[in-house]
Amino acid sequence: MQKPLILVTNDDGITAPGLRALISYMKEIGVVVVVAPDSPQSGMGHAITLDSTLYSKKVSVDLEDDAPLEYSCSGTPADCVKLALQELLGRKPDICVSGINHGSNSSINVIYSGTMSAAIEAGIEGIPAIGFSLCDYSWEADFKPARDYIIRIVKEAIENGIPKGVVLNVNIPPLNKEELKGIKICRQARANWKEKFDKRTNPNGKDYYWLTGEFELLDKGEDTDEWALAQGYISVVPTQFDLTAHHAIQDINNWNL
Amino acid sequence: MQKPLILVTNDDGITAPGLRALISYMKEIGVVVVVAPDSPQSGMGHAITLDSTLYSKKVSVDLEDDAPLEYSCSGTPADCVKLALQELLGRKPDICVSGINHGSNSSINVIYSGTMSAAIEAGIEGIPAIGFSLCDYSWEADFKPARDYIIRIVKEAIENGIPKGVVLNVNIPPLNKEELKGIKICRQARANWKEKFDKRTNPNGKDYYWLTGEFELLDKGEDTDEWALAQGYISVVPTQFDLTAHHAIQDINNWNL
């Protein structure tokens, strides 16, 4: 049987430790091709590059004998996936995995996530796709405790297929292996960020802001990703790109339009 | 009764004709404050500015006697809304309207849309919000035929409230007033872009790409936004930011995780 072709990408950039960890795990499952941004793209949401040029080049980061084919790309995570599927890969990949992100993409963070936008882009193009994030922003974060779980999730996704129109959003609590309790399939918790802007004045007297904020969980449910993570589980949220609020159609039909 | 406070933003930038049209319509309904990007942000999806500074300044674009308070912001549409709500507006606005975008944000385009990301950001923060887009990319597009419909939709939204967790995605076909048939509440059509990358070589011998593509409608339903637009209706899709594919949770619970 032909080994599965696995497209690996991320939003922290091609040299990020989380990406390198994911590549090494995926090499155990199939043939890996990497197409990742040449610089960090965190918070890029589902941005795409419309009015400027995209550069891409073949690079060597991994120096092992079984090093995968790797391309860096000057665009966003969604650009990387588009370019990979249309230009760089010879055939349709069997799965696209994005990450491992340095930091959480649980609950409302999925909306701002470059990691998930890459997975969603692959999903839109009909490729099974999964975004992985470790809830630890540190560049020195330890990805190894989640290794076996990540491999298991990807293998099961290849074997079972992911339902059409759905991509998986996987978040991993920053625990060591003995503390990880397993995997829970969840819904996205209701939450938001309570923004605070740190206002400063630059050396030329011009005011500017830094965006900061505090995470605010608005959801007490025990079936959410935030709940699972707090309990020590890896959360898997099936995530869709049909954004229609079907339940609201009738409501709005009652308006006087 | 106090006039409603209306936050107006967009993704084409503060001088875009579509924004100026929306401001003039909203001045008929309430007190308008504008916080919009200082440069075009099309295709920005739900990007936010994490690692760089945000500048904002009070500007005068409209020179009428009843000119609204206006701020330009160096960030993305989502940044504009965050900054408006936390720093620039004195009180919570009664509604946030984004647009009028020069170009369609129907079907899958909602995912890439800066216009809708502004509306979604407001929705996340609990503000009723609507994104408006005219399916005409021209800078000289004629927004007037949709004027009465836009005013009616905003008035009804203020009066009835928009269901919690939902924002409206309104798209307008590029027709004259007599040809516009009315308003349809719809679901998001299933569609994607068949990308084509135009590969070129720069004067220094380096290859680069332009992203181009062809829209591919995959949905024959007569309850979709694409169908309504093709029939001459203005489409209104209630859009949510809980991305959970609830129907898929059971499926994935059957995997061997």
Short mmCIF file of C-alpha atoms in Angstrom, two decimals:
data_model
loop_
_atom_site.label_atom_id
_atom_site.label_comp_id
_atom_site.label_asym_id
_atom_site.label_seq_id
_atom_site.Cartn_x
_atom_site.Cartn_y
_atom_site.Cartn_z
CA MET A 1 0.00 0.00 0.00
CA GLN A 2 1.20 3.48 -0.90
CA LYS A 3 2.22 5.54 2.13
CA PRO A 4 -0.11 8.48 2.80
CA LEU A 5 1.04 11.87 1.54
CA ILE A 6 0.93 14.36 4.42
CA LEU A 7 1.03 18.13 3.91
CA VAL A 8 2.45 19.83 7.01
CA THR A 9 2.12 23.57 7.62
CA ASN A 10 1.77 26.04 10.49
CA ASP A 11 1.54 29.73 11.35
CA ASP A 12 4.62 30.18 13.57
CA GLY A 13 6.96 29.83 10.56
CA ILE A 14 9.08 27.09 9.05
CA THR A 15 11.72 27.03 11.80
CA ALA A 16 9.28 26.83 14.74
CA PRO A 17 9.96 23.94 17.15
CA GLY A 18 6.28 22.97 17.08
CA LEU A 19 6.41 22.46 13.31
CA ARG A 20 9.65 20.49 13.56
CA ALA A 21 8.04 18.22 16.19
CA LEU A 22 4.96 17.66 14.01
CA ILE A 23 7.14 16.82 10.99
CA SER A 24 9.07 14.23 12.99
CA TYR A 25 5.83 12.55 14.16
CA MET A 26 4.30 12.58 10.66
CA LYS A 27 7.42 10.95 9.17
CA GLU A 28 6.40 7.85 11.16
CA ILE A 29 3.07 7.70 9.32
CA GLY A 30 3.70 8.75 5.75
CA VAL A 31 5.53 10.82 3.17
CA VAL A 32 5.79 14.40 4.41
CA VAL A 33 5.88 17.59 2.36
CA VAL A 34 6.21 20.87 4.26
CA VAL A 35 4.93 24.22 2.97
CA ALA A 36 5.13 26.79 5.75
CA PRO A 37 5.40 30.57 6.14
CA ASP A 38 8.90 32.05 6.06
CA SER A 39 8.02 34.24 9.05
CA PRO A 40 5.59 34.07 11.98
CA GLN A 41 1.92 34.63 11.06
CA SER A 42 0.19 34.36 14.44
CA GLY A 43 -3.16 36.08 14.66
CA MET A 44 -3.47 36.16 10.88
CA GLY A 45 -6.92 34.57 10.91
CA HIS A 46 -7.94 33.48 7.44
CA ALA A 47 -5.97 36.19 5.64
CA ILE A 48 -4.88 35.62 2.05
CA THR A 49 -2.48 37.58 -0.14
CA LEU A 50 -4.43 39.35 -2.88
CA ASP A 51 -2.53 42.46 -3.83
CA SER A 52 1.08 41.47 -3.42
CA THR A 53 3.44 38.87 -4.77
CA LEU A 54 4.03 35.47 -3.18
CA TYR A 55 7.52 34.03 -3.02
CA SER A 56 8.23 30.38 -2.37
CA LYS A 57 11.47 28.45 -2.26
CA LYS A 58 12.69 24.94 -1.57
CA VAL A 59 14.61 24.85 1.71
CA SER A 60 16.57 22.35 3.80
CA VAL A 61 15.91 22.60 7.50
CA ASP A 62 15.89 18.94 8.50
CA LEU A 63 19.28 17.29 7.74
CA GLU A 64 18.30 13.67 8.47
CA ASP A 65 18.53 11.07 5.69
CA ASP A 66 14.74 10.87 5.39
CA ALA A 67 14.35 14.66 5.38
CA PRO A 68 11.06 15.71 3.78
CA LEU A 69 10.69 18.07 0.84
CA GLU A 70 10.21 21.56 2.32
CA TYR A 71 9.12 24.89 0.90
CA SER A 72 8.96 28.24 2.64
CA CYS A 73 6.40 30.75 1.42
CA SER A 74 6.18 34.51 1.93
CA GLY A 75 2.41 34.40 2.46
CA THR A 76 -0.10 33.55 5.16
CA PRO A 77 -0.96 30.00 6.32
CA ALA A 78 -3.98 29.93 3.98
CA ASP A 79 -1.69 31.01 1.10
CA CYS A 80 0.71 28.16 1.94
CA VAL A 81 -2.06 25.59 1.62
CA LYS A 82 -3.37 27.07 -1.63
CA LEU A 83 0.12 27.14 -3.13
CA ALA A 84 0.88 23.62 -1.91
CA LEU A 85 -2.28 22.12 -3.38
CA GLN A 86 -2.14 23.92 -6.72
CA GLU A 87 1.55 24.25 -7.44
CA LEU A 88 3.96 22.41 -5.18
CA LEU A 89 2.53 18.94 -4.49
CA GLY A 90 2.40 16.51 -7.35
CA ARG A 91 -0.81 14.86 -6.11
CA LYS A 92 -3.66 15.51 -3.70
CA PRO A 93 -2.42 14.91 -0.14
CA ASP A 94 -4.21 12.34 2.00
CA ILE A 95 -4.29 14.74 4.92
CA CYS A 96 -3.13 18.22 5.91
CA VAL A 97 -1.87 18.84 9.45
CA SER A 98 -1.13 22.31 10.80
CA GLY A 99 0.91 23.20 13.88
CA ILE A 100 1.90 22.31 16.44
CA ASN A 101 1.01 25.85 17.42
CA HIS A 102 2.86 27.48 20.29
CA GLY A 103 -0.24 28.57 22.21
CA SER A 104 -3.93 27.77 22.55
CA ASN A 105 -6.45 27.83 19.72
CA SER A 106 -9.33 26.63 21.88
CA SER A 107 -12.75 28.30 22.19
CA ILE A 108 -12.97 31.73 20.49
CA ASN A 109 -9.26 31.67 19.63
CA VAL A 110 -10.12 29.49 16.62
CA ILE A 111 -11.45 32.65 14.93
CA TYR A 112 -8.07 34.44 15.09
CA SER A 113 -5.96 31.37 14.46
CA GLY A 114 -3.55 31.11 11.55
CA THR A 115 -2.98 27.45 12.46
CA MET A 116 -6.66 26.67 12.05
CA SER A 117 -7.03 28.85 8.95
CA ALA A 118 -4.51 26.59 7.19
CA ALA A 119 -6.51 23.51 8.22
CA ILE A 120 -9.79 25.17 7.20
CA GLU A 121 -8.36 26.13 3.82
CA ALA A 122 -7.43 22.49 3.21
CA GLY A 123 -10.91 21.45 4.36
CA ILE A 124 -12.53 23.87 1.90
CA GLU A 125 -10.50 22.23 -0.85
CA GLY A 126 -11.73 18.80 0.18
CA ILE A 127 -8.62 17.58 2.02
CA PRO A 128 -9.03 16.00 5.51
CA ALA A 129 -7.34 18.45 7.86
CA ILE A 130 -6.37 18.89 11.50
CA GLY A 131 -4.89 21.81 13.44
CA PHE A 132 -2.79 21.00 16.53
CA SER A 133 -2.02 23.50 19.29
CA LEU A 134 -0.18 23.16 22.58
CA CYS A 135 -1.46 25.54 25.26
CA ASP A 136 2.03 26.87 25.97
CA TYR A 137 3.31 30.00 24.23
CA SER A 138 6.96 29.33 25.03
CA TRP A 139 9.36 28.65 22.17
CA GLU A 140 10.90 25.96 24.43
CA ALA A 141 7.56 24.22 25.01
CA ASP A 142 7.72 20.43 25.33
CA PHE A 143 5.70 18.75 22.58
CA LYS A 144 6.81 15.17 23.34
CA PRO A 145 4.12 14.27 25.92
CA ALA A 146 1.46 14.62 23.19
CA ARG A 147 3.38 12.65 20.55
CA ASP A 148 1.46 9.36 20.77
CA TYR A 149 -1.91 11.11 20.89
CA ILE A 150 -1.09 13.21 17.82
CA ILE A 151 -0.03 10.14 15.85
CA ARG A 152 -3.17 8.28 16.93
CA ILE A 153 -5.49 11.14 15.93
CA VAL A 154 -3.89 11.47 12.49
CA LYS A 155 -3.97 7.71 11.87
CA GLU A 156 -7.63 7.49 12.88
CA ALA A 157 -8.48 10.49 10.68
CA ILE A 158 -6.80 8.83 7.68
CA GLU A 159 -8.51 5.52 8.41
CA ASN A 160 -12.03 6.78 9.21
CA GLY A 161 -12.05 9.95 7.10
CA ILE A 162 -13.23 13.25 8.55
CA PRO A 163 -16.88 14.15 7.84
CA LYS A 164 -17.27 16.43 4.81
CA GLY A 165 -17.16 20.14 5.61
CA VAL A 166 -15.44 19.48 8.94
CA VAL A 167 -11.85 19.99 10.14
CA LEU A 168 -10.51 19.10 13.57
CA ASN A 169 -9.25 21.64 16.10
CA VAL A 170 -7.02 19.79 18.57
CA ASN A 171 -5.70 21.53 21.69
CA ILE A 172 -3.27 19.98 24.13
CA PRO A 173 -2.86 21.02 27.76
CA PRO A 174 0.77 21.77 28.80
CA LEU A 175 1.18 18.68 30.99
CA ASN A 176 3.69 15.89 31.18
CA LYS A 177 2.80 12.49 29.81
CA GLU A 178 1.59 10.96 33.07
CA GLU A 179 -0.76 13.87 33.69
CA LEU A 180 -2.46 13.73 30.27
CA LYS A 181 -5.79 11.97 30.82
CA GLY A 182 -6.74 11.17 27.23
CA ILE A 183 -8.85 12.71 24.48
CA LYS A 184 -12.31 14.33 24.62
CA ILE A 185 -14.46 15.27 21.62
CA CYS A 186 -15.91 18.68 22.53
CA ARG A 187 -17.78 21.74 21.43
CA GLN A 188 -16.17 25.18 21.22
CA ALA A 189 -16.58 26.98 24.57
CA ARG A 190 -18.26 30.38 24.58
CA ALA A 191 -15.56 32.88 25.53
CA ASN A 192 -14.03 36.17 24.52
CA TRP A 193 -11.09 38.44 25.19
CA LYS A 194 -11.53 41.42 27.47
CA GLU A 195 -9.23 43.75 25.56
CA LYS A 196 -7.03 46.32 27.16
CA PHE A 197 -5.03 48.69 25.02
CA ASP A 198 -1.74 49.81 26.47
CA LYS A 199 -1.42 53.38 25.18
CA ARG A 200 2.11 54.83 24.82
CA THR A 201 3.81 57.74 23.12
CA ASN A 202 6.64 57.17 20.66
CA PRO A 203 9.89 59.24 20.70
CA ASN A 204 8.32 61.59 18.12
CA GLY A 205 5.32 62.35 20.31
CA LYS A 206 2.85 60.16 18.41
CA ASP A 207 0.46 57.99 20.43
CA TYR A 208 0.30 54.27 19.71
CA TYR A 209 -1.27 51.19 21.26
CA TRP A 210 -0.32 47.64 22.16
CA LEU A 211 -3.18 45.16 22.12
CA THR A 212 -3.34 43.16 25.33
CA GLY A 213 -6.22 41.34 26.91
CA GLU A 214 -7.56 38.89 29.39
CA PHE A 215 -9.31 35.68 28.43
CA GLU A 216 -12.88 35.50 29.69
CA LEU A 217 -14.64 32.12 29.76
CA LEU A 218 -18.42 32.63 29.54
CA ASP A 219 -19.37 28.96 29.46
CA LYS A 220 -19.89 26.61 32.38
CA GLY A 221 -20.59 23.55 30.19
CA GLU A 222 -18.76 20.29 30.85
CA ASP A 223 -18.75 19.38 27.16
CA THR A 224 -16.49 22.23 26.02
CA ASP A 225 -12.87 22.34 24.95
CA GLU A 226 -11.98 24.67 27.83
CA TRP A 227 -13.48 22.27 30.35
CA ALA A 228 -11.65 19.28 28.86
CA LEU A 229 -8.31 21.14 28.85
CA ALA A 230 -8.76 22.25 32.45
CA GLN A 231 -9.37 18.60 33.41
CA GLY A 232 -6.16 17.44 31.69
CA TYR A 233 -7.70 16.12 28.47
CA ILE A 234 -6.68 16.83 24.90
CA SER A 235 -9.68 18.54 23.28
CA VAL A 236 -10.86 17.75 19.75
CA VAL A 237 -13.49 20.12 18.34
CA PRO A 238 -15.02 19.26 14.95
CA THR A 239 -15.06 22.68 13.28
CA GLN A 240 -17.01 23.75 10.21
CA PHE A 241 -16.71 26.48 7.62
CA ASP A 242 -20.42 26.69 6.87
CA LEU A 243 -20.99 29.63 9.21
CA THR A 244 -24.77 29.72 8.69
CA ALA A 245 -26.68 30.05 11.96
CA HIS A 246 -29.47 27.81 10.67
CA HIS A 247 -31.53 28.27 13.83
CA ALA A 248 -31.68 32.05 13.26
CA ILE A 249 -33.12 31.95 9.73
CA GLN A 250 -36.71 31.68 10.99
CA ASP A 251 -36.22 34.51 13.52
CA ILE A 252 -35.04 36.92 10.89
CA ASN A 253 -37.77 35.86 8.49
CA ASN A 254 -40.14 37.42 11.02
CA TRP A 255 -38.60 40.85 10.59
CA ASN A 256 -40.45 43.42 8.53
CA LEU A 257 -38.13 43.38 5.51
CA MET B 1 -35.49 58.88 22.96
CA GLN B 2 -31.70 58.87 22.58
CA LYS B 3 -30.58 58.34 18.99
CA PRO B 4 -28.81 55.00 18.47
CA LEU B 5 -25.01 55.07 18.45
CA ILE B 6 -23.75 53.39 15.27
CA LEU B 7 -20.14 52.23 14.85
CA VAL B 8 -19.21 52.17 11.16
CA THR B 9 -16.15 50.36 9.85
CA ASN B 10 -14.96 48.49 6.76
CA ASP B 11 -11.97 46.75 5.19
CA ASP B 12 -11.42 48.83 2.06
CA GLY B 13 -10.09 51.76 4.11
CA ILE B 14 -11.48 55.03 5.44
CA THR B 15 -11.68 56.80 2.09
CA ALA B 16 -13.50 54.00 0.24
CA PRO B 17 -16.70 55.13 -1.55
CA GLY B 18 -18.60 52.18 -0.04
CA LEU B 19 -17.78 53.34 3.49
CA ARG B 20 -18.73 56.93 2.66
CA ALA B 21 -22.09 55.70 1.30
CA LEU B 22 -22.76 53.63 4.43
CA ILE B 23 -21.90 56.60 6.67
CA SER B 24 -24.34 58.83 4.80
CA TYR B 25 -27.14 56.25 5.18
CA MET B 26 -26.42 55.67 8.87
CA LYS B 27 -26.52 59.42 9.59
CA GLU B 28 -30.25 59.18 8.81
CA ILE B 29 -30.74 56.65 11.62
CA GLY B 30 -28.44 57.64 14.45
CA VAL B 31 -25.22 59.14 15.74
CA VAL B 32 -22.33 57.78 13.71
CA VAL B 33 -18.75 57.16 14.81
CA VAL B 34 -16.33 55.81 12.20
CA VAL B 35 -13.25 53.74 13.04
CA ALA B 36 -11.78 52.33 9.83
CA PRO B 37 -8.42 51.10 8.53
CA ASP B 38 -6.08 53.74 7.13
CA SER B 39 -5.31 51.46 4.15
CA PRO B 40 -7.13 48.66 2.29
CA GLN B 41 -7.36 45.36 4.20
CA SER B 42 -9.19 43.11 1.74
CA GLY B 43 -8.67 39.40 2.24
CA MET B 44 -7.45 39.96 5.80
CA GLY B 45 -9.86 37.43 7.27
CA HIS B 46 -9.99 37.71 11.02
CA ALA B 47 -6.40 38.90 11.42
CA ILE B 48 -5.44 40.93 14.48
CA THR B 49 -2.28 42.87 15.25
CA LEU B 50 -0.36 41.10 17.99
CA ASP B 51 3.30 41.89 17.54
CA SER B 52 3.30 45.41 16.20
CA THR B 53 2.07 48.81 17.27
CA LEU B 54 -1.34 50.22 16.39
CA TYR B 55 -1.70 53.86 15.44
CA SER B 56 -5.00 55.70 15.45
CA LYS B 57 -5.88 59.30 14.72
CA LYS B 58 -8.91 61.50 14.51
CA VAL B 59 -9.52 62.50 10.89
CA SER B 60 -11.90 64.72 8.91
CA VAL B 61 -13.07 63.18 5.66
CA ASP B 62 -16.70 64.30 5.58
CA LEU B 63 -16.95 68.12 5.56
CA GLU B 64 -20.74 68.40 6.03
CA ASP B 65 -22.12 70.22 9.08
CA ASP B 66 -23.27 66.94 10.65
CA ALA B 67 -19.97 65.17 9.94
CA PRO B 68 -19.43 62.19 12.24
CA LEU B 69 -16.47 61.67 14.51
CA GLU B 70 -13.95 59.63 12.52
CA TYR B 71 -10.78 57.75 13.41
CA SER B 72 -8.37 55.98 11.11
CA CYS B 73 -6.43 53.02 12.48
CA SER B 74 -3.27 51.33 11.22
CA GLY B 75 -4.61 47.86 11.98
CA THR B 76 -6.97 45.28 10.54
CA PRO B 77 -10.79 45.53 10.56
CA ALA B 78 -10.94 43.38 13.73
CA ASP B 79 -8.38 45.71 15.36
CA CYS B 80 -10.54 48.72 14.46
CA VAL B 81 -13.53 47.24 16.24
CA LYS B 82 -11.52 46.27 19.34
CA LEU B 83 -9.97 49.74 19.54
CA ALA B 84 -13.33 51.43 18.97
CA LEU B 85 -15.10 49.45 21.69
CA GLN B 86 -12.34 49.69 24.30
CA GLU B 87 -10.76 53.07 23.67
CA LEU B 88 -12.49 55.39 21.25
CA LEU B 89 -16.25 55.20 21.86
CA GLY B 90 -17.54 56.64 25.09
CA ARG B 91 -20.33 54.07 25.38
CA LYS B 92 -21.35 50.71 23.96
CA PRO B 93 -22.71 51.23 20.44
CA ASP B 94 -26.23 50.06 19.65
CA ILE B 95 -25.04 48.45 16.45
CA CYS B 96 -21.90 47.99 14.36
CA VAL B 97 -22.13 48.09 10.57
CA SER B 98 -19.24 47.18 8.29
CA GLY B 99 -18.87 47.98 4.60
CA ILE B 100 -20.23 48.59 2.13
CA ASN B 101 -17.61 46.28 0.72
CA HIS B 102 -16.55 46.69 -2.90
CA GLY B 103 -17.06 43.06 -3.91
CA SER B 104 -18.95 39.95 -2.83
CA ASN B 105 -18.70 38.31 0.59
CA SER B 106 -21.29 35.65 -0.17
CA SER B 107 -20.84 31.88 0.28
CA ILE B 108 -17.26 30.81 1.12
CA ASN B 109 -15.98 34.39 0.71
CA VAL B 110 -17.21 35.10 4.24
CA ILE B 111 -14.18 33.14 5.51
CA TYR B 112 -11.66 35.49 3.84
CA SER B 113 -13.62 38.67 4.43
CA GLY B 114 -12.24 41.58 6.38
CA THR B 115 -15.66 43.24 6.20
CA MET B 116 -17.28 40.29 7.95
CA SER B 117 -14.40 39.89 10.41
CA ALA B 118 -15.16 43.38 11.73
CA ALA B 119 -18.83 42.47 12.14
CA ILE B 120 -17.94 39.14 13.76
CA GLU B 121 -15.56 40.86 16.17
CA ALA B 122 -18.38 43.17 17.26
CA GLY B 123 -20.68 40.15 17.60
CA ILE B 124 -18.15 38.36 19.82
CA GLU B 125 -18.14 41.43 22.05
CA GLY B 126 -21.94 41.33 22.30
CA ILE B 127 -22.75 44.16 19.86
CA PRO B 128 -25.43 43.55 17.17
CA ALA B 129 -23.53 43.67 13.90
CA ILE B 130 -24.03 43.54 10.14
CA GLY B 131 -21.62 43.36 7.21
CA PHE B 132 -22.77 44.83 3.88
CA SER B 133 -21.19 43.99 0.52
CA LEU B 134 -22.05 45.01 -3.01
CA CYS B 135 -21.15 42.37 -5.61
CA ASP B 136 -19.19 44.87 -7.70
CA TYR B 137 -15.43 45.27 -7.22
CA SER B 138 -15.28 48.63 -9.01
CA TRP B 139 -14.27 51.70 -7.01
CA GLU B 140 -16.99 53.55 -8.98
CA ALA B 141 -19.70 51.03 -8.01
CA ASP B 142 -23.17 52.50 -7.49
CA PHE B 143 -24.37 51.93 -3.92
CA LYS B 144 -27.53 54.06 -4.17
CA PRO B 145 -29.94 51.38 -5.45
CA ALA B 146 -29.48 49.48 -2.15
CA ARG B 147 -29.85 52.55 0.09
CA ASP B 148 -33.43 51.97 1.26
CA TYR B 149 -32.84 48.26 1.86
CA ILE B 150 -29.73 48.93 3.94
CA ILE B 151 -31.53 51.47 6.09
CA ARG B 152 -34.46 49.07 6.55
CA ILE B 153 -32.23 46.15 7.57
CA VAL B 154 -30.34 48.26 10.14
CA LYS B 155 -33.55 49.72 11.59
CA GLU B 156 -35.11 46.26 11.90
CA ALA B 157 -31.95 44.91 13.52
CA ILE B 158 -31.98 47.71 16.10
CA GLU B 159 -35.69 47.20 16.74
CA ASN B 160 -35.80 43.39 16.90
CA GLY B 161 -32.28 42.70 18.09
CA ILE B 162 -30.12 40.09 16.39
CA PRO B 163 -30.08 36.63 18.02
CA LYS B 164 -27.13 36.15 20.40
CA GLY B 165 -24.03 34.70 18.78
CA VAL B 166 -25.22 35.72 15.32
CA VAL B 167 -24.15 38.50 12.95
CA LEU B 168 -25.68 39.25 9.55
CA ASN B 169 -23.88 38.88 6.24
CA VAL B 170 -25.72 41.00 3.67
CA ASN B 171 -24.80 40.84 -0.01
CA ILE B 172 -26.30 43.04 -2.70
CA PRO B 173 -26.43 42.19 -6.40
CA PRO B 174 -25.08 44.94 -8.70
CA LEU B 175 -28.45 45.94 -10.15
CA ASN B 176 -30.32 49.17 -10.50
CA LYS B 177 -33.20 49.94 -8.18
CA GLU B 178 -35.97 48.68 -10.43
CA GLU B 179 -34.22 45.34 -10.90
CA LEU B 180 -33.71 44.65 -7.16
CA LYS B 181 -36.43 42.16 -6.19
CA GLY B 182 -36.23 42.43 -2.38
CA ILE B 183 -34.54 40.58 0.47
CA LYS B 184 -34.12 36.83 1.09
CA ILE B 185 -32.88 35.24 4.33
CA CYS B 186 -30.53 32.48 3.19
CA ARG B 187 -27.94 29.91 4.12
CA GLN B 188 -24.30 30.15 3.00
CA ALA B 189 -23.88 28.37 -0.35
CA ARG B 190 -21.32 25.60 -0.60
CA ALA B 191 -18.60 26.89 -2.92
CA ASN B 192 -14.87 27.31 -3.26
CA TRP B 193 -12.21 28.96 -5.37
CA LYS B 194 -10.39 26.96 -7.99
CA GLU B 195 -7.03 28.64 -7.54
CA LYS B 196 -4.60 29.31 -10.31
CA PHE B 197 -1.21 30.73 -9.53
CA ASP B 198 0.27 32.96 -12.19
CA LYS B 199 4.01 32.23 -11.94
CA ARG B 200 6.40 34.96 -13.09
CA THR B 201 10.08 35.82 -12.77
CA ASN B 202 11.18 39.14 -11.32
CA PRO B 203 13.94 41.32 -12.86
CA ASN B 204 16.46 39.63 -10.53
CA GLY B 205 15.58 36.13 -11.74
CA LYS B 206 13.52 35.14 -8.69
CA ASP B 207 10.23 33.32 -9.25
CA TYR B 208 7.07 34.69 -7.70
CA TYR B 209 3.34 34.06 -7.89
CA TRP B 210 0.13 36.01 -8.20
CA LEU B 211 -2.91 34.33 -6.64
CA THR B 212 -5.80 34.19 -9.09
CA GLY B 213 -8.77 31.90 -9.19
CA GLU B 214 -12.17 31.01 -10.46
CA PHE B 215 -15.24 30.84 -8.27
CA GLU B 216 -16.84 27.39 -8.22
CA LEU B 217 -20.41 27.04 -6.94
CA LEU B 218 -20.94 23.50 -5.62
CA ASP B 219 -24.49 24.00 -4.37
CA LYS B 220 -27.71 23.73 -6.36
CA GLY B 221 -29.96 24.71 -3.41
CA GLU B 222 -32.59 27.40 -3.87
CA ASP B 223 -32.21 28.59 -0.28
CA THR B 224 -28.62 29.85 -0.62
CA ASP B 225 -27.15 33.33 -0.86
CA GLU B 226 -25.74 32.61 -4.32
CA TRP B 227 -29.14 31.56 -5.59
CA ALA B 228 -30.83 34.65 -4.13
CA LEU B 229 -28.21 36.98 -5.63
CA ALA B 230 -28.51 35.32 -9.06
CA GLN B 231 -32.29 35.90 -8.89
CA GLY B 232 -31.85 39.61 -8.11
CA TYR B 233 -32.46 39.45 -4.34
CA ILE B 234 -30.36 40.94 -1.56
CA SER B 235 -29.14 37.97 0.52
CA VAL B 236 -29.03 38.01 4.32
CA VAL B 237 -27.17 35.08 5.93
CA PRO B 238 -27.27 34.81 9.73
CA THR B 239 -23.66 33.91 10.48
CA GLN B 240 -22.23 32.45 13.68
CA PHE B 241 -18.84 32.30 15.35
CA ASP B 242 -19.46 29.06 17.19
CA LEU B 243 -17.74 26.94 14.56
CA THR B 244 -18.56 23.61 16.24
CA ALA B 245 -19.87 21.02 13.79
CA HIS B 246 -22.24 19.63 16.41
CA HIS B 247 -23.48 16.87 14.08
CA ALA B 248 -19.91 15.48 13.78
CA ILE B 249 -19.25 15.03 17.51
CA GLN B 250 -20.92 11.60 17.58
CA ASP B 251 -19.07 10.43 14.45
CA ILE B 252 -15.70 11.23 15.94
CA ASN B 253 -16.64 9.70 19.27
CA ASN B 254 -16.74 6.40 17.37
CA TRP B 255 -13.05 6.63 16.48
CA ASN B 256 -10.58 4.51 18.38
CA LEU B 257 -8.98 7.32 20.39
#
